[in-house]
Structures are given as C-alpha cells and as structure tokens.
CSV table of C-alpha atoms in Angstrom, one decimal:
chain,number,residue,atom,x,y,z
A,1,MET,CA,212.6,-51.0,-48.2
A,2,ASN,CA,215.0,-48.1,-47.6
A,3,LYS,CA,216.6,-47.6,-44.2
A,4,GLU,CA,219.0,-45.0,-42.9
A,5,GLY,CA,221.3,-46.3,-40.2
A,6,LEU,CA,222.4,-49.7,-39.2
A,7,ASP,CA,219.5,-52.0,-38.8
A,8,MET,CA,219.4,-55.2,-40.9
A,9,LYS,CA,218.1,-57.5,-38.3
A,10,TRP,CA,215.4,-60.2,-38.7
A,11,GLN,CA,213.8,-62.7,-36.3
A,12,PHE,CA,214.8,-66.2,-37.3
A,13,SER,CA,211.2,-67.4,-36.7
A,14,GLU,CA,209.8,-64.7,-39.0
A,15,LEU,CA,212.1,-65.7,-41.8
A,16,GLN,CA,211.1,-69.4,-41.4
A,17,THR,CA,207.8,-68.4,-43.1
A,18,TYR,CA,209.7,-67.6,-46.4
A,19,LYS,CA,210.0,-71.2,-47.6
A,20,ASP,CA,208.4,-70.9,-51.0
A,21,GLU,CA,209.1,-67.3,-51.8
A,22,PRO,CA,212.2,-65.5,-50.5
A,23,LEU,CA,212.1,-62.2,-48.6
A,24,GLN,CA,213.5,-59.7,-51.1
A,25,PHE,CA,215.3,-56.7,-49.7
A,26,SER,CA,216.9,-53.6,-51.2
A,27,GLU,CA,218.2,-51.2,-48.6
A,28,THR,CA,220.6,-48.3,-48.2
A,29,VAL,CA,222.4,-48.5,-44.9
A,30,THR,CA,224.7,-46.0,-43.3
A,31,LEU,CA,227.6,-47.8,-41.6
A,32,ASP,CA,230.0,-45.0,-40.9
A,33,ASP,CA,229.5,-44.6,-37.1
A,34,LYS,CA,230.1,-48.3,-36.4
A,35,LEU,CA,232.9,-48.8,-39.0
A,36,LEU,CA,234.8,-45.6,-38.1
A,37,SER,CA,234.6,-46.3,-34.3
A,38,GLN,CA,235.8,-49.9,-34.7
A,39,PHE,CA,238.1,-49.7,-37.7
A,40,SER,CA,239.3,-46.1,-38.0
A,41,ASP,CA,242.8,-47.2,-38.8
A,42,VAL,CA,241.5,-49.1,-42.0
A,43,ILE,CA,238.5,-47.0,-43.1
A,44,LYS,CA,238.4,-43.2,-43.0
A,45,GLU,CA,235.1,-42.6,-44.8
A,46,ILE,CA,232.3,-44.7,-46.3
A,47,THR,CA,229.3,-43.8,-48.4
A,48,PRO,CA,225.9,-45.1,-47.7
A,49,ILE,CA,225.9,-48.8,-48.7
A,50,LYS,CA,223.4,-50.3,-51.1
A,51,VAL,CA,222.4,-53.8,-50.1
A,52,VAL,CA,220.2,-55.9,-52.5
A,53,GLY,CA,219.4,-59.5,-51.9
A,54,PHE,CA,217.1,-62.1,-50.4
A,55,ALA,CA,216.6,-64.3,-47.3
A,56,GLN,CA,214.9,-67.7,-47.6
A,57,ALA,CA,214.1,-70.6,-45.3
A,58,ASP,CA,215.6,-74.0,-46.3
A,59,ASP,CA,215.3,-77.1,-44.1
A,60,ASP,CA,214.9,-75.1,-40.9
A,61,ASP,CA,217.9,-72.9,-41.8
A,62,ILE,CA,218.0,-69.4,-43.3
A,63,LEU,CA,220.0,-68.6,-46.4
A,64,VAL,CA,220.9,-65.0,-47.0
A,65,HIS,CA,222.4,-63.6,-50.2
A,66,ALA,CA,223.3,-60.0,-50.7
A,67,HIS,CA,225.0,-57.8,-53.3
A,68,VAL,CA,226.7,-54.9,-51.6
A,69,THR,CA,227.9,-51.7,-53.4
A,70,GLY,CA,229.3,-48.3,-52.3
A,71,GLU,CA,232.7,-46.6,-51.8
A,72,LEU,CA,235.1,-46.2,-48.9
A,73,VAL,CA,238.2,-44.2,-48.3
A,74,THR,CA,241.2,-45.9,-46.8
A,75,PRO,CA,244.8,-44.7,-46.3
A,76,SER,CA,247.5,-45.6,-48.8
A,77,THR,CA,249.8,-48.3,-47.2
A,78,ARG,CA,252.8,-46.4,-48.5
A,79,SER,CA,252.1,-42.7,-47.8
A,80,LEU,CA,248.9,-42.7,-45.7
A,81,GLN,CA,247.2,-40.4,-48.4
A,82,PRO,CA,243.5,-41.1,-48.7
A,83,VAL,CA,242.5,-43.6,-51.5
A,84,THR,CA,238.9,-44.1,-52.6
A,85,LEU,CA,238.0,-47.7,-53.3
A,86,PRO,CA,234.8,-49.2,-54.7
A,87,ILE,CA,232.8,-51.7,-52.7
A,88,ASP,CA,231.3,-54.4,-54.9
A,89,LEU,CA,230.9,-57.7,-53.2
A,90,ASP,CA,228.5,-60.6,-52.7
A,91,ILE,CA,227.7,-62.1,-49.3
A,92,ASP,CA,226.3,-65.6,-48.9
A,93,GLU,CA,225.6,-66.7,-45.3
A,94,ILE,CA,223.7,-69.6,-43.7
A,95,TYR,CA,222.1,-69.1,-40.3
A,96,ILE,CA,221.2,-72.1,-38.2
A,97,LYS,CA,219.6,-72.6,-34.8
A,98,ASP,CA,220.6,-76.2,-34.4
A,99,LYS,CA,224.4,-76.8,-34.1
A,100,GLN,CA,224.0,-80.2,-35.7
A,101,HIS,CA,222.9,-78.6,-39.0
A,102,GLU,CA,226.5,-77.5,-39.5
A,103,GLU,CA,227.2,-80.9,-40.9
A,104,ARG,CA,224.9,-80.1,-43.9
A,105,TYR,CA,227.4,-77.5,-45.2
A,106,SER,CA,231.0,-77.5,-46.4
A,107,ASP,CA,233.8,-75.8,-44.6
A,108,GLU,CA,233.9,-73.1,-47.3
A,109,GLN,CA,230.4,-71.9,-46.6
A,110,SER,CA,229.8,-69.2,-44.0
A,111,VAL,CA,227.5,-70.8,-41.3
A,112,ILE,CA,226.5,-68.8,-38.3
A,113,LEU,CA,224.8,-70.3,-35.2
A,114,ILE,CA,221.9,-68.2,-34.0
A,115,GLU,CA,221.4,-68.4,-30.2
A,116,ASP,CA,219.1,-65.5,-29.4
A,117,GLY,CA,216.7,-65.9,-32.3
A,118,THR,CA,217.8,-62.8,-34.1
A,119,ILE,CA,219.8,-62.7,-37.4
A,120,ASN,CA,222.0,-59.6,-37.2
A,121,PHE,CA,223.1,-59.1,-40.8
A,122,ASP,CA,224.7,-55.8,-39.8
A,123,GLU,CA,227.7,-57.7,-38.4
A,124,ALA,CA,228.1,-59.6,-41.7
A,125,LEU,CA,228.1,-56.3,-43.6
A,126,LEU,CA,230.8,-54.8,-41.3
A,127,GLU,CA,233.0,-57.9,-41.5
A,128,TYR,CA,232.8,-58.3,-45.3
A,129,ILE,CA,233.5,-54.6,-46.0
A,130,VAL,CA,236.5,-54.5,-43.7
A,131,LEU,CA,237.8,-57.8,-45.2
A,132,SER,CA,237.4,-56.4,-48.7
A,133,VAL,CA,240.1,-53.7,-48.2
A,134,PRO,CA,243.3,-55.0,-49.9
A,135,LEU,CA,246.4,-55.4,-47.8
A,136,GLN,CA,248.3,-53.1,-50.2
A,137,VAL,CA,246.5,-49.8,-51.2
A,138,LEU,CA,248.3,-47.2,-53.3
A,139,THR,CA,247.3,-43.8,-54.7
A,140,ASP,CA,247.2,-43.6,-58.5
A,141,ASP,CA,250.5,-41.7,-58.5
A,142,GLU,CA,252.2,-44.2,-56.2
A,143,ALA,CA,251.0,-47.1,-58.4
A,144,THR,CA,252.3,-45.5,-61.7
A,145,ASN,CA,255.5,-43.9,-60.5
A,146,ASP,CA,256.6,-46.5,-58.0
A,147,THR,CA,258.0,-43.7,-55.8
A,148,MET,CA,258.6,-44.4,-52.1
A,149,PRO,CA,258.4,-41.8,-49.3
A,150,ALA,CA,261.7,-40.4,-48.0
A,151,GLY,CA,262.8,-37.9,-45.4
A,152,LYS,CA,266.0,-36.6,-43.9
A,153,ASP,CA,268.4,-39.6,-43.4
A,154,TRP,CA,265.6,-42.2,-44.1
A,155,SER,CA,263.7,-43.7,-47.0
A,156,VAL,CA,261.3,-46.5,-47.6
A,157,ILE,CA,262.5,-49.2,-50.0
A,158,SER,CA,260.8,-52.1,-51.7
A,159,GLU,CA,261.5,-55.6,-50.7
A,160,GLU,CA,263.3,-56.2,-54.0
A,161,THR,CA,265.6,-53.3,-53.3
A,162,TYR,CA,266.2,-54.5,-49.8
A,163,GLU,CA,267.1,-58.0,-51.0
A,164,ASN,CA,269.5,-56.6,-53.6
A,165,LEU,CA,271.2,-54.3,-50.9
A,166,LYS,CA,271.4,-57.3,-48.6
A,167,GLN,CA,273.2,-59.4,-51.2
A,168,GLU,CA,275.6,-56.6,-52.0
A,169,ASN,CA,276.4,-56.2,-48.3
A,170,GLU,CA,277.0,-60.0,-47.9
A,171,GLN,CA,279.4,-60.0,-50.8
A,172,GLN,CA,281.3,-57.0,-49.4
A,173,ASN,CA,281.5,-58.6,-45.9
A,174,THR,CA,283.2,-61.8,-46.9
A,175,PRO,CA,286.5,-62.6,-45.1
A,176,LEU,CA,288.4,-62.1,-48.4
A,177,ALA,CA,286.7,-58.9,-49.5
A,178,GLY,CA,289.4,-56.8,-47.9
A,179,LEU,CA,292.1,-58.5,-50.1
A,180,ALA,CA,290.3,-57.3,-53.2
A,181,ASP,CA,291.8,-53.8,-52.8
A,182,LEU,CA,295.3,-55.2,-52.7
A,183,PHE,CA,295.1,-56.6,-56.2
A,184,LYS,CA,293.5,-53.6,-58.1
A,185,ASP,CA,296.7,-52.7,-59.9
C-alpha cells in the first residue's frame, strides 16, 4: 500500500479480524500540511515519511507497531539556522474499546481508548515525530566550534560561562572587596 497524504485510519472492528495473521502495511505519507500548520515553530520542512509495520488483534484490543523513517528540518536552538535531522523511530501503541482493558497493560505502554470506532494512526505519527526533535539542535558548525551568536552590546553565553561570571561577581561584591585595593602595595 502506498498513500500520498495523511490517511492512516482503520476501523477498529475491521482490525479485529486480524487475530491469526497481522495486517501488514508499508506506506509513504505526506505530513507537511498538518505538521507545519500545528508545529511551524519546531518543524520547518519534512520529507514524505515511510511507515512500515503491522496491526493485529489481541484479546479484543489492537496492537500496532510501526517503524518510521524520513527527514525533517528544524531551526538550530542557538542561531535559528535550518538543521536537517533524520527520523528513525519505532511506534508501539495499543488501542482499546473497553476502558477496563487498561489494567492489562503497564504504565510505560501507550494505550489509547477508542470511542468512535476509528483508529487514527495519523495522530500517533504526528506526536511521535514532534517528540523526536531534540531539545537542543545545533548546526554542524555550532557543534564543532562552540561559537555563540553575538551582536552590538549583547552576546549569548553558555550556562557554564554564566555560572563562572556569577561567581566572579559574587566574590567582587563582598563587603570587604573594596578594602582589597587599599593593601595592593
């Protein structure tokens, strides 16, 4: 199966028929419209995403596993320059119709209650891709040179530099710091 656009939705009842053999899928989906409209501050561009996996019924629940690959462009957290990052992640989700089935699974597992009978895997893809973007993203140059942006009368400094400057200022601002100049000779 190969789809363009955002349409990885299945009927819960249809997937219930895949008890012995899983429903295999291999699709290429285009997520840019939805991602760029909702998360334009985090994601500037995204390639079509390859999604390979399966869905299978298990004790009246649906297990979905997918391997997701592609690339996205996000701004550097230091300079806002574009940085291309690979997407290579696994998604494991469990869809249930009966809230009491939550007890079957651990807190670490992603369990989603389905109320309208439709499994919308698009939403899982969007969430996992956005969450895969690291908190700190640097261009190759920024990572190797450790240079910080600066302008007229301002500069960005690292936390380490900030802490060192703070300690120096605290030492200079002690009540006896002014007496140090009297004893230089």
